[in-house]
mmCIF file of C-alpha atoms in Angstrom:
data_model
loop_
_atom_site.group_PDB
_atom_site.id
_atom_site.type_symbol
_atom_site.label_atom_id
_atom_site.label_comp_id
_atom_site.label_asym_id
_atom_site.label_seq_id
_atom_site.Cartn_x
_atom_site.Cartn_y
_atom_site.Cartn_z
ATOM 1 C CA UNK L 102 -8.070 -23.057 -5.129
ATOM 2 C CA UNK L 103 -10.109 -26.357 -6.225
ATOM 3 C CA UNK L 104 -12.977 -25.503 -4.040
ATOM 4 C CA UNK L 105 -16.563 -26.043 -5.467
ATOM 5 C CA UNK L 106 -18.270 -22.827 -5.388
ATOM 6 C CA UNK L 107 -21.823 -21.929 -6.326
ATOM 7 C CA UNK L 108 -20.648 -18.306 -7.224
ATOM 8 C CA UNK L 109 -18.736 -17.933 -9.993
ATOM 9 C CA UNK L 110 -16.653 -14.615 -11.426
ATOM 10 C CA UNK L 111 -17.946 -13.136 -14.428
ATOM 11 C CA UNK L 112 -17.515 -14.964 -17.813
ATOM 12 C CA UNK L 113 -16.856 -10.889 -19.499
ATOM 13 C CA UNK L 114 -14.760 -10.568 -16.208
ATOM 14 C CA UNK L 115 -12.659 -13.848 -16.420
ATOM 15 C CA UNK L 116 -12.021 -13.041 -20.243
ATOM 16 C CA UNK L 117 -11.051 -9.342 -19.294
ATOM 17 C CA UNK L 118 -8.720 -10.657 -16.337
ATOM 18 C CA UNK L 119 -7.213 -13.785 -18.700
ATOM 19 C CA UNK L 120 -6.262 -10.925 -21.399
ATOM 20 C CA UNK L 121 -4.442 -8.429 -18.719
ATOM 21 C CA UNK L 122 -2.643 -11.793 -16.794
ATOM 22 C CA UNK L 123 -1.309 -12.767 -20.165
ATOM 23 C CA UNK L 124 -0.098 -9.258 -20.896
ATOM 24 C CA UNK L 125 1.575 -9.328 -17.192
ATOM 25 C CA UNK L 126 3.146 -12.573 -17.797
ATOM 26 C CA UNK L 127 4.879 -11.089 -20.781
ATOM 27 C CA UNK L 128 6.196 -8.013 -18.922
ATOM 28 C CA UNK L 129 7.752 -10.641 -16.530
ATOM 29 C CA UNK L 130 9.282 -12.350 -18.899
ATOM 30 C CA UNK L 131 10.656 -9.262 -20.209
ATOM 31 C CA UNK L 132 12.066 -8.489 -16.581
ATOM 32 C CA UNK L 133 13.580 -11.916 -16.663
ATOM 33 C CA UNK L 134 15.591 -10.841 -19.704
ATOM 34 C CA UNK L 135 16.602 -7.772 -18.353
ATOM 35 C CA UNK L 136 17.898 -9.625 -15.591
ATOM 36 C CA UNK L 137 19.950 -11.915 -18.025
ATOM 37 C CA UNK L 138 22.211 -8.367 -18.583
ATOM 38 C CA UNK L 139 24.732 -8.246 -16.228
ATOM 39 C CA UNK L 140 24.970 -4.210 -15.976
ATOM 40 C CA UNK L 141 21.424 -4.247 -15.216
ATOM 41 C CA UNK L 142 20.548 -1.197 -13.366
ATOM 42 C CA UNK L 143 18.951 -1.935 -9.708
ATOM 43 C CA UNK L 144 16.392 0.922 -10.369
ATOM 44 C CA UNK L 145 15.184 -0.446 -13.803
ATOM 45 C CA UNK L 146 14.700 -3.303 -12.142
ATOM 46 C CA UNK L 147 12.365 -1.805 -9.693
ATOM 47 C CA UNK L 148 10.392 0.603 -11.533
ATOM 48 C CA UNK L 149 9.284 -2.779 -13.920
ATOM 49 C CA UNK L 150 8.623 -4.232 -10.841
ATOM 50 C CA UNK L 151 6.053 -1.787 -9.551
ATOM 51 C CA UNK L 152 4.606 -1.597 -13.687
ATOM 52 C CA UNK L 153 4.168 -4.819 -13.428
ATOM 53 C CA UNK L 154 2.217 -4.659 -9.729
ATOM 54 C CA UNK L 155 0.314 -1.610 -10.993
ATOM 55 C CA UNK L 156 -1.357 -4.097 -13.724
ATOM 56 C CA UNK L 157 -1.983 -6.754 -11.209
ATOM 57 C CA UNK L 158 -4.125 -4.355 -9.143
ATOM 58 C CA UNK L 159 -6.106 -3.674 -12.378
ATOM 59 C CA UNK L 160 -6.463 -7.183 -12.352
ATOM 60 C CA UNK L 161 -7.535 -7.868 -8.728
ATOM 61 C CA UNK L 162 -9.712 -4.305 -9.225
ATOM 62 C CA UNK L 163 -11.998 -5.955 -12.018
ATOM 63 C CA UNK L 164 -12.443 -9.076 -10.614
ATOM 64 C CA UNK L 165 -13.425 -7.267 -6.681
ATOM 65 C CA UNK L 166 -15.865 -4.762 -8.876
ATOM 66 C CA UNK L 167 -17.269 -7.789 -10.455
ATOM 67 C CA UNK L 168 -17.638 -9.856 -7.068
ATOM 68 C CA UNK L 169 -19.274 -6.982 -5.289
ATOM 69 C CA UNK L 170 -21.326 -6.188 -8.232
ATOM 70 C CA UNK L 171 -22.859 -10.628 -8.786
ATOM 71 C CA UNK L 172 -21.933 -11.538 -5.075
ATOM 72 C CA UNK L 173 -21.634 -9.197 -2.268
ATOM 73 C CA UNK L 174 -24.802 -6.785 -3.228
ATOM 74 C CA UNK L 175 -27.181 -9.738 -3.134
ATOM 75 C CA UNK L 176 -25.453 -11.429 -0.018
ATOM 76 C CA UNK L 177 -28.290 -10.334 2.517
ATOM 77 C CA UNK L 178 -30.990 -11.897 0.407
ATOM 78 C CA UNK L 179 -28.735 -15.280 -0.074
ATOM 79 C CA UNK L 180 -28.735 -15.035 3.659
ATOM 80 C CA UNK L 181 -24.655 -15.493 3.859
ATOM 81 C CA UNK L 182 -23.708 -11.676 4.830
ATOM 82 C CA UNK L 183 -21.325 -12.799 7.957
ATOM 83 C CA UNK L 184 -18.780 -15.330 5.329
ATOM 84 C CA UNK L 185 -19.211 -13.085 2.295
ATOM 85 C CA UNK L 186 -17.634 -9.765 4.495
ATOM 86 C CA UNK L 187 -15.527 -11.452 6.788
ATOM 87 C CA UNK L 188 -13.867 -12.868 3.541
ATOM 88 C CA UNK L 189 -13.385 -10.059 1.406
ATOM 89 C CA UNK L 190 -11.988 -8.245 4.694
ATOM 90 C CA UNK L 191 -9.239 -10.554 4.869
ATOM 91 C CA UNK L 192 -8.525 -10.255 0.763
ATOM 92 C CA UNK L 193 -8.606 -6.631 1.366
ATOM 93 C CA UNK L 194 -6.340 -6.268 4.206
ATOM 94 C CA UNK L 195 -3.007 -5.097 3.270
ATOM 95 C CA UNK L 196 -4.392 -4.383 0.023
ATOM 96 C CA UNK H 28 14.897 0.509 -20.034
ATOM 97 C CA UNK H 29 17.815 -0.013 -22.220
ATOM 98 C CA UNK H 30 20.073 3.011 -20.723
ATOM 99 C CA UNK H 31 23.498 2.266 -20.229
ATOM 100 C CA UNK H 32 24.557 2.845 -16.548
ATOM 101 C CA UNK H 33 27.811 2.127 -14.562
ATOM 102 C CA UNK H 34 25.869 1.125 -11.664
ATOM 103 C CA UNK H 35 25.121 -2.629 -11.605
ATOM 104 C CA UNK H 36 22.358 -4.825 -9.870
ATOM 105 C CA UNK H 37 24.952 -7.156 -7.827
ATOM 106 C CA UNK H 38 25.663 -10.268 -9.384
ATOM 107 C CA UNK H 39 24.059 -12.391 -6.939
ATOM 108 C CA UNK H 40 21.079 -9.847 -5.886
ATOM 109 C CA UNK H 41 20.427 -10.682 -9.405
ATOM 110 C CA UNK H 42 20.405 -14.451 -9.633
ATOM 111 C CA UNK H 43 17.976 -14.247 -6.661
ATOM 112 C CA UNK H 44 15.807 -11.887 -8.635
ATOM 113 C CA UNK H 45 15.948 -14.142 -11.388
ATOM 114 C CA UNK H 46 15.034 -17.469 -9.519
ATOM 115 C CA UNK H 47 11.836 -15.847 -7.672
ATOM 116 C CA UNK H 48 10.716 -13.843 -10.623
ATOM 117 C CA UNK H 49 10.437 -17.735 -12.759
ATOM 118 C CA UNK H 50 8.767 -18.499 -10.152
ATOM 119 C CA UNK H 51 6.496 -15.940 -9.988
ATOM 120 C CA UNK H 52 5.934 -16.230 -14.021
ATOM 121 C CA UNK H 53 4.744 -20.231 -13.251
ATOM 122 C CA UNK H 54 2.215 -18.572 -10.204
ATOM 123 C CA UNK H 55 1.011 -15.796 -13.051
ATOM 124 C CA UNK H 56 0.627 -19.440 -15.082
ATOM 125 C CA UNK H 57 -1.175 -20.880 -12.641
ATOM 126 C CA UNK H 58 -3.872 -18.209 -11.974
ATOM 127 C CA UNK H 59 -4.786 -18.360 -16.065
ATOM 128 C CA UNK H 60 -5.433 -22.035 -15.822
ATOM 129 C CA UNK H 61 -7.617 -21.052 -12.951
ATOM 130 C CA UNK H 62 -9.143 -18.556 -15.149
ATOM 131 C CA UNK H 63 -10.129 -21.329 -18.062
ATOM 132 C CA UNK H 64 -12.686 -22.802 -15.329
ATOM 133 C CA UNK H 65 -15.645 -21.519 -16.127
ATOM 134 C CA UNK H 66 -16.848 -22.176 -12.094
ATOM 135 C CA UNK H 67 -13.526 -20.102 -10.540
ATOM 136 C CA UNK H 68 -14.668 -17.802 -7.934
ATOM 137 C CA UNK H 69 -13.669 -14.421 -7.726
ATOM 138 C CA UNK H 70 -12.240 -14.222 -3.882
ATOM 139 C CA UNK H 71 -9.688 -17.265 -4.672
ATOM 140 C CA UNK H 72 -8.807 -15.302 -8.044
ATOM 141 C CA UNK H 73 -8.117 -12.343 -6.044
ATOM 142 C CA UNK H 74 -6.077 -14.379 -3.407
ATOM 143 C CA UNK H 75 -3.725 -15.574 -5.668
ATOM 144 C CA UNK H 76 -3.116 -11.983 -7.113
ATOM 145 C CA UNK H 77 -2.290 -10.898 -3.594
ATOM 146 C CA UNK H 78 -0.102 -13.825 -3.380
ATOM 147 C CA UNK H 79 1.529 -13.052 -6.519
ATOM 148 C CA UNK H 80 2.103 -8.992 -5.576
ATOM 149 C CA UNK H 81 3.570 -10.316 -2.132
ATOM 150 C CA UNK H 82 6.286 -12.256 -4.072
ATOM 151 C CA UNK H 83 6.791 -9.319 -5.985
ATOM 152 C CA UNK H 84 7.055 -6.878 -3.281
ATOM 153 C CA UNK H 85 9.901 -9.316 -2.032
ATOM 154 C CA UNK H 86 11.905 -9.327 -5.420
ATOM 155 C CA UNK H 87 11.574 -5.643 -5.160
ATOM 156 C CA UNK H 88 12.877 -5.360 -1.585
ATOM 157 C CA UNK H 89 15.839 -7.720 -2.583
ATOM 158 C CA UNK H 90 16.682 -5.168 -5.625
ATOM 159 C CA UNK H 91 16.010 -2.090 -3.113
ATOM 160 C CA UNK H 92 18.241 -3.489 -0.683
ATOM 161 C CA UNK H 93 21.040 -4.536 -2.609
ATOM 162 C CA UNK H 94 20.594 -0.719 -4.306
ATOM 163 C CA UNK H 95 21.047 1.014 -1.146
ATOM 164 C CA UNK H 96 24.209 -1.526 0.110
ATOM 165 C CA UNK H 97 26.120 -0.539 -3.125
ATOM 166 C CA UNK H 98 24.845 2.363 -4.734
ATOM 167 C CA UNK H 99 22.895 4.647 -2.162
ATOM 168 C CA UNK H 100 25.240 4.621 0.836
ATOM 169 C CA UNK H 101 28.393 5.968 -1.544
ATOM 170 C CA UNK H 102 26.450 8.203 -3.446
ATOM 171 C CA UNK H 103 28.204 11.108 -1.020
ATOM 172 C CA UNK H 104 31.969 9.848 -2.180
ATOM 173 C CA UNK H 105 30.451 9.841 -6.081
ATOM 174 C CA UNK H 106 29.095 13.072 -6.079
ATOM 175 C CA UNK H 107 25.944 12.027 -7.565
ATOM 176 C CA UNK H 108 23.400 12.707 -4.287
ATOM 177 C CA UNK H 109 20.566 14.751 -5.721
ATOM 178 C CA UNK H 110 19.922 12.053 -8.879
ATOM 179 C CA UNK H 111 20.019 9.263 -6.582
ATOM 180 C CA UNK H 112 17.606 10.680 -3.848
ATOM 181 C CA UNK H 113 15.304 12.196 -6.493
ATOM 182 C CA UNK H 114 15.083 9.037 -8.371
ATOM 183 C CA UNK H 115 14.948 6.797 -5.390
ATOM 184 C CA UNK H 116 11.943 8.927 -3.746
ATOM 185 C CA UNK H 117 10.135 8.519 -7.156
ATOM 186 C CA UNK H 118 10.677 4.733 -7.274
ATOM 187 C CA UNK H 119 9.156 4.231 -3.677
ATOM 188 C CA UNK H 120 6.419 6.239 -4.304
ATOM 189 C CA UNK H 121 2.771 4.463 -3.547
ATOM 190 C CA UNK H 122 4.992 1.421 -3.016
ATOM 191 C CA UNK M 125 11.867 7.089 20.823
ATOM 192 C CA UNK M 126 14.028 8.542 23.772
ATOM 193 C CA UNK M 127 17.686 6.579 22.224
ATOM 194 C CA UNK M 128 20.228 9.533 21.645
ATOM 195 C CA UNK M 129 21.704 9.670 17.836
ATOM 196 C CA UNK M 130 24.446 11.651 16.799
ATOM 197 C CA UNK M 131 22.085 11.665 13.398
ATOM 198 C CA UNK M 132 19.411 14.076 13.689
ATOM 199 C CA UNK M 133 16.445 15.545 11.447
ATOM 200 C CA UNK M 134 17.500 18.845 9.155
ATOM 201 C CA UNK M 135 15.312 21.659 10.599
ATOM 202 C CA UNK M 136 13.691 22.628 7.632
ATOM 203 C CA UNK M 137 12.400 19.199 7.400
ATOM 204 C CA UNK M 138 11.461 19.361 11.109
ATOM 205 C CA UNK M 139 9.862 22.172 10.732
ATOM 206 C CA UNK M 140 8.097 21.361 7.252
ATOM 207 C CA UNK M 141 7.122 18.201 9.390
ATOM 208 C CA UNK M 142 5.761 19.987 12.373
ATOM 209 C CA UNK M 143 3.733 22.453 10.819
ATOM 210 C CA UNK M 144 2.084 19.546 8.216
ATOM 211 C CA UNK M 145 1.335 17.634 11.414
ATOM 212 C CA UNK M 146 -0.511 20.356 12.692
ATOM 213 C CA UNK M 147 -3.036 20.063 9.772
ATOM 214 C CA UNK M 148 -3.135 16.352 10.239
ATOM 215 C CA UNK M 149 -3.914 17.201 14.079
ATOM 216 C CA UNK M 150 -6.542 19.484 12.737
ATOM 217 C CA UNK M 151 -7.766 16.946 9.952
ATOM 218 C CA UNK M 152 -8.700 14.189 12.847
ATOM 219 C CA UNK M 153 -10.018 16.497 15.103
ATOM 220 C CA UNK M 154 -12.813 16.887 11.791
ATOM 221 C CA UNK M 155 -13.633 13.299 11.782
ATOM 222 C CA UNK M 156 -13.863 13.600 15.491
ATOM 223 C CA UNK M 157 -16.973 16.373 14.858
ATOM 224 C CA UNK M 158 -18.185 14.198 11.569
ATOM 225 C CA UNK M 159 -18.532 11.196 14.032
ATOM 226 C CA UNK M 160 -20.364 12.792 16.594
ATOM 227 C CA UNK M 161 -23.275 13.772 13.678
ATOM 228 C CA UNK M 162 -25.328 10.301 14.271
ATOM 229 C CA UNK M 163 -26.587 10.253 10.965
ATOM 230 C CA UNK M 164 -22.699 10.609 9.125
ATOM 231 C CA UNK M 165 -22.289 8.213 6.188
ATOM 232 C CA UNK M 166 -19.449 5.502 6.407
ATOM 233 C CA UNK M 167 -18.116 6.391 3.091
ATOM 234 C CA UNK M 168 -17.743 9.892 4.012
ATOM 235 C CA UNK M 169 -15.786 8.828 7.421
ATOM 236 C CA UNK M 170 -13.441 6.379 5.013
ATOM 237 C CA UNK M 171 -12.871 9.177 2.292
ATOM 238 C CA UNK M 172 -11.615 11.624 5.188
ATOM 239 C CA UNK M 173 -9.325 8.750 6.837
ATOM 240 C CA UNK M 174 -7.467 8.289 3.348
ATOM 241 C CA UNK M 175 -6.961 11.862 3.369
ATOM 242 C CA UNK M 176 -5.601 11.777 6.583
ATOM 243 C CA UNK M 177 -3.289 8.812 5.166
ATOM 244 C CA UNK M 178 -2.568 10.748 2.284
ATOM 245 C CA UNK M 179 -0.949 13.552 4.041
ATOM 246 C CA UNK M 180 0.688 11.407 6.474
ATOM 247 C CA UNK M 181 2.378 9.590 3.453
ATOM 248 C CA UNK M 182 3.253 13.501 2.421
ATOM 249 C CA UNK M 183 5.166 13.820 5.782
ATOM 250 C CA UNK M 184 6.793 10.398 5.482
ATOM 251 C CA UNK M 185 7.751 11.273 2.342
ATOM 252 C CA UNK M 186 9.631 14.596 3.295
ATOM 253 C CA UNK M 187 11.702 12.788 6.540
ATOM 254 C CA UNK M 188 12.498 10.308 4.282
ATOM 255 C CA UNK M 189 14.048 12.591 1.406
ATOM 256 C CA UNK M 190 15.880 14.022 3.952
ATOM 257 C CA UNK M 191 17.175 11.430 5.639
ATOM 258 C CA UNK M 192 18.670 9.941 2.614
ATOM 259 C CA UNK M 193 20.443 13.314 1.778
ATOM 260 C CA UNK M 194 21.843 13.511 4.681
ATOM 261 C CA UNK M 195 22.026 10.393 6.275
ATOM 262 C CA UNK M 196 22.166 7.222 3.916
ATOM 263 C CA UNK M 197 23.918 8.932 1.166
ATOM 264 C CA UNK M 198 26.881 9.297 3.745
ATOM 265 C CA UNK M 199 27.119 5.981 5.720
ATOM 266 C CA UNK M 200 30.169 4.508 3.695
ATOM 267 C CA UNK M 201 32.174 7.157 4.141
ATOM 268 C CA UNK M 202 30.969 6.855 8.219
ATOM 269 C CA UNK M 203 31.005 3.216 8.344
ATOM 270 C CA UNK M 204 27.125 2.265 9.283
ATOM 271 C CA UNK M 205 26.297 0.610 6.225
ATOM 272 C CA UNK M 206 25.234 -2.471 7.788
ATOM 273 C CA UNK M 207 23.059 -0.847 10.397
ATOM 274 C CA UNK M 208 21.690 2.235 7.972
ATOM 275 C CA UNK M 209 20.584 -0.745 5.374
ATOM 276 C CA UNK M 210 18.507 -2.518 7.723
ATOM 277 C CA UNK M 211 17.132 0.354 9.788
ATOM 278 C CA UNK M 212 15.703 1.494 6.880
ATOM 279 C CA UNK M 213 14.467 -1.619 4.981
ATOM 280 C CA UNK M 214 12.330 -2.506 8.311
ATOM 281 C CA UNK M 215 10.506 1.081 7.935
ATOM 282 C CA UNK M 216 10.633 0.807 4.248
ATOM 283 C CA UNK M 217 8.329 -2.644 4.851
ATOM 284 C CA UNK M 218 4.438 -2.586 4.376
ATOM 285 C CA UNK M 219 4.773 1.251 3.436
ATOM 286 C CA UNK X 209 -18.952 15.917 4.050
ATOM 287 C CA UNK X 210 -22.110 17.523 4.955
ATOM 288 C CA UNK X 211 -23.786 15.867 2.320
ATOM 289 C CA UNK X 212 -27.522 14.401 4.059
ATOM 290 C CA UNK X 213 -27.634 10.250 3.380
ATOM 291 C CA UNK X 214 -30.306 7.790 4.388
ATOM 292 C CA UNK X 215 -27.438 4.899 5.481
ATOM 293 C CA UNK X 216 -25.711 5.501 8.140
ATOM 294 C CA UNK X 217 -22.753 4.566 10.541
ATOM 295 C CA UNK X 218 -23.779 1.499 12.621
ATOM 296 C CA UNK X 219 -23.737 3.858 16.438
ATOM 297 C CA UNK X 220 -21.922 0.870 18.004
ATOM 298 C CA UNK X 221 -18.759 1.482 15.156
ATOM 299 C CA UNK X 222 -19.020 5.257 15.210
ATOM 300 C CA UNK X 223 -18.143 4.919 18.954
ATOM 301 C CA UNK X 224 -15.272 2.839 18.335
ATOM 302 C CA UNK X 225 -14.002 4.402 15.297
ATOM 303 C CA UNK X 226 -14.101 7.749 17.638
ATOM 304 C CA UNK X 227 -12.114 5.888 20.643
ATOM 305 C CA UNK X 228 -9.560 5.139 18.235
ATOM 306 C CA UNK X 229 -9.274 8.399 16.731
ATOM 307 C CA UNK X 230 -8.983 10.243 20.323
ATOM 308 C CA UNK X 231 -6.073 8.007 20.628
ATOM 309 C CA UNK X 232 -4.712 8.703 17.197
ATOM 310 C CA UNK X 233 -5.012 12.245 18.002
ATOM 311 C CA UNK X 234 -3.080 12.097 20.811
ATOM 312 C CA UNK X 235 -0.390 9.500 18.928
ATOM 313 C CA UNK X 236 -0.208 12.892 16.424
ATOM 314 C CA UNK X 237 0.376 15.446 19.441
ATOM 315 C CA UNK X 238 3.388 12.576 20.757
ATOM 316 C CA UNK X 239 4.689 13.202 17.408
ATOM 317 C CA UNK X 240 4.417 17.140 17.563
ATOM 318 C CA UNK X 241 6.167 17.133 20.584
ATOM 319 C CA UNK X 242 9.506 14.694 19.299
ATOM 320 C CA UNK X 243 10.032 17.345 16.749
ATOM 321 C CA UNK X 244 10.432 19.973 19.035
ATOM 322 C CA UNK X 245 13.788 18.177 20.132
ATOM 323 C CA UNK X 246 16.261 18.818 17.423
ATOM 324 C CA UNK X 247 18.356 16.269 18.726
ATOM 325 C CA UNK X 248 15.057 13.809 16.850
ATOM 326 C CA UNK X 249 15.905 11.007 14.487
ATOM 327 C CA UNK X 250 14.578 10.463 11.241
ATOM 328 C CA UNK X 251 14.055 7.216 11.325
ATOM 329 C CA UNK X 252 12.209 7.604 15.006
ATOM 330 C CA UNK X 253 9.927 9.526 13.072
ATOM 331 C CA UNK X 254 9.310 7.667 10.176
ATOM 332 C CA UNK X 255 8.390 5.031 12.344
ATOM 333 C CA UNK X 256 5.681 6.836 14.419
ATOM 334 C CA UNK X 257 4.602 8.012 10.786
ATOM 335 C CA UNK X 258 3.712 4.159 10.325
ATOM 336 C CA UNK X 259 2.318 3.003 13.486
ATOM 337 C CA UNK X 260 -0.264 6.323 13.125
ATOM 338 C CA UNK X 261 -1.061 4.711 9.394
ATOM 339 C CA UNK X 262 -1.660 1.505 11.534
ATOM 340 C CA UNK X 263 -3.702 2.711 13.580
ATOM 341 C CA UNK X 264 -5.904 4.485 10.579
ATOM 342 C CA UNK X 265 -5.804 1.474 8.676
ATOM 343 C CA UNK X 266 -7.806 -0.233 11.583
ATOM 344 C CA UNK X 267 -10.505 2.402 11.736
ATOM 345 C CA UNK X 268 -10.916 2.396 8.520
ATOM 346 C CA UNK X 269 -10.975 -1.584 8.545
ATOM 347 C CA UNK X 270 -14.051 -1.405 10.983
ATOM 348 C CA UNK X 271 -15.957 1.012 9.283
ATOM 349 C CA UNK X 272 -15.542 -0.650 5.869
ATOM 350 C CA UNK X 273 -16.451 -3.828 7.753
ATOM 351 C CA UNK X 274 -19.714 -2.086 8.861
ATOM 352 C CA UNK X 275 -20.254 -0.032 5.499
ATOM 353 C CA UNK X 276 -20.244 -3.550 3.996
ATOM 354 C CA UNK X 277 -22.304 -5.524 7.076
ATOM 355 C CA UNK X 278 -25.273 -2.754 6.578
ATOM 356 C CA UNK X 279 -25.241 -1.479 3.162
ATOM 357 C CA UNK X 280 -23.559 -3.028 0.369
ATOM 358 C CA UNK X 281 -25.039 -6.342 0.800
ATOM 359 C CA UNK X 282 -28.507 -4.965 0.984
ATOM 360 C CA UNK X 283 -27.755 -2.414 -1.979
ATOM 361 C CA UNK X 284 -29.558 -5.507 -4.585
ATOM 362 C CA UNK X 285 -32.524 -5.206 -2.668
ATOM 363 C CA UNK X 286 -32.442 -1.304 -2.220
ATOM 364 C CA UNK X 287 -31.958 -0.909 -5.689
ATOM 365 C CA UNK X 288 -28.565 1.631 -5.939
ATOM 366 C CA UNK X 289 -25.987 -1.263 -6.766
ATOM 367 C CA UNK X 290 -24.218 0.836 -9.739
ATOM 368 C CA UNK X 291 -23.951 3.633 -6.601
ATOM 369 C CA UNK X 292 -22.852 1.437 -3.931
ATOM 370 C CA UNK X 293 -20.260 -0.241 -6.030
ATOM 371 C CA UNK X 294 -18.286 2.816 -7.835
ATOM 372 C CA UNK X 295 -18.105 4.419 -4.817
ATOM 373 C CA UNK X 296 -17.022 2.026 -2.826
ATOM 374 C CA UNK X 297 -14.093 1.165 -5.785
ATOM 375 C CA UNK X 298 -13.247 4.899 -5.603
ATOM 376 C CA UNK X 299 -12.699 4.739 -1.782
ATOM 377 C CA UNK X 300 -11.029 1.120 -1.540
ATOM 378 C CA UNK X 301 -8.472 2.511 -4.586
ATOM 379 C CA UNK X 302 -4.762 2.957 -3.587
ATOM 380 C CA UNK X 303 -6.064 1.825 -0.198
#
């Protein structure tokens, strides 16, 4: 996660993505209290769950639109094609 | 949300929930300190948020299971079949 | 795939499943033709393969409804709990 | 599908991506033929459902791989980045 990088995400993208991850670390929070009520109900439980991975693929979707639009477009002429798509294979994969 | 319900998340299935979701909220943490460098790039942002969904997906299979243990496989005996497939099929949907 | 079950597949749903499969059959036999046109666009080949996912999730989706109406909704009262849990957690996994 | 395009599918993927479709088809048939026994198993099923989605999932892995190899990292120099982008968004969505 430290690793230097010469490309960097987006400063409208990092602000966009800092906004939603705040907003998705309040809906956990808010499962965490559910969680404090013993008659909880299994499928509330779950369908916050999937909410709350629904928002996290808007988040990874904004910042991938935003690396193909600044990084992956121009790889050829940066002359690193091979690391820049064997990369965002793997981040894809299981996606 | 709120709904009152005589079927219960299991007391323990629910202190496990509990533990990995605080955990998850310090990971959700960790990715918007990432986010305040101004040199983060995009791939390890979108690593984390796979990392993040993947702990997720396991709080949700730990809520699933303990669903189907005590409140799927008697549903027969309670006379409640339809509402618990119908709403079950809807909650795994695009899992 | 050979094991004997005393559990078997309602033949509606069988037959529901059969005749979607057919399509399916059908649908990759398409992308069969589109790749033999040298000049077919990748895109267009990845569009058709979620399609072809699409509809598979369709048929999933139907053998899974009912095989928890007729199946899961019953093992207490037939005393497979244990083994209907599991069994369908591991095909529940990466879905 | 019949729409004419000036990229096309690397020849060397098309032929694999067609290899491994002639064996999904026939992975598809194997599945027609289990549900003509009515003695067949859900859960058999389901998970034949799944390894088929495997299978897809790796064709569509190596023509993304090539889509990405041969078009979207020259798309800055072609000039049809906005083009390249959306639609590759639209087809990696829900992936």
């Amino acid at each position: 996660m430290a690793r230097t990088h010469t490309l960097h995400l987006d400063s409208k993208a990092r602000e966009d993505a800092r906004r939603r991850l705040l907003s998705i670390k309040g809906h956990v929070e808010g499962i965490l209290r559910m969680l404090e009520d013993e008659s909880v109900y299994c499928v509330d439980v779950l369908k916050q769950i999937k909410a709350v991975e629904g928002a996290l693929d808007r988040v990874g979707d904004l910042v991938l639109r935003s690396h193909l639009k600044d990084h992956v477009v121009t790889a050829h002429e940066r002359g690193d094609v091979e690391a820049i798509v064997e990369e965002l294979m793997e981040v894809l994969k299981y996606r």
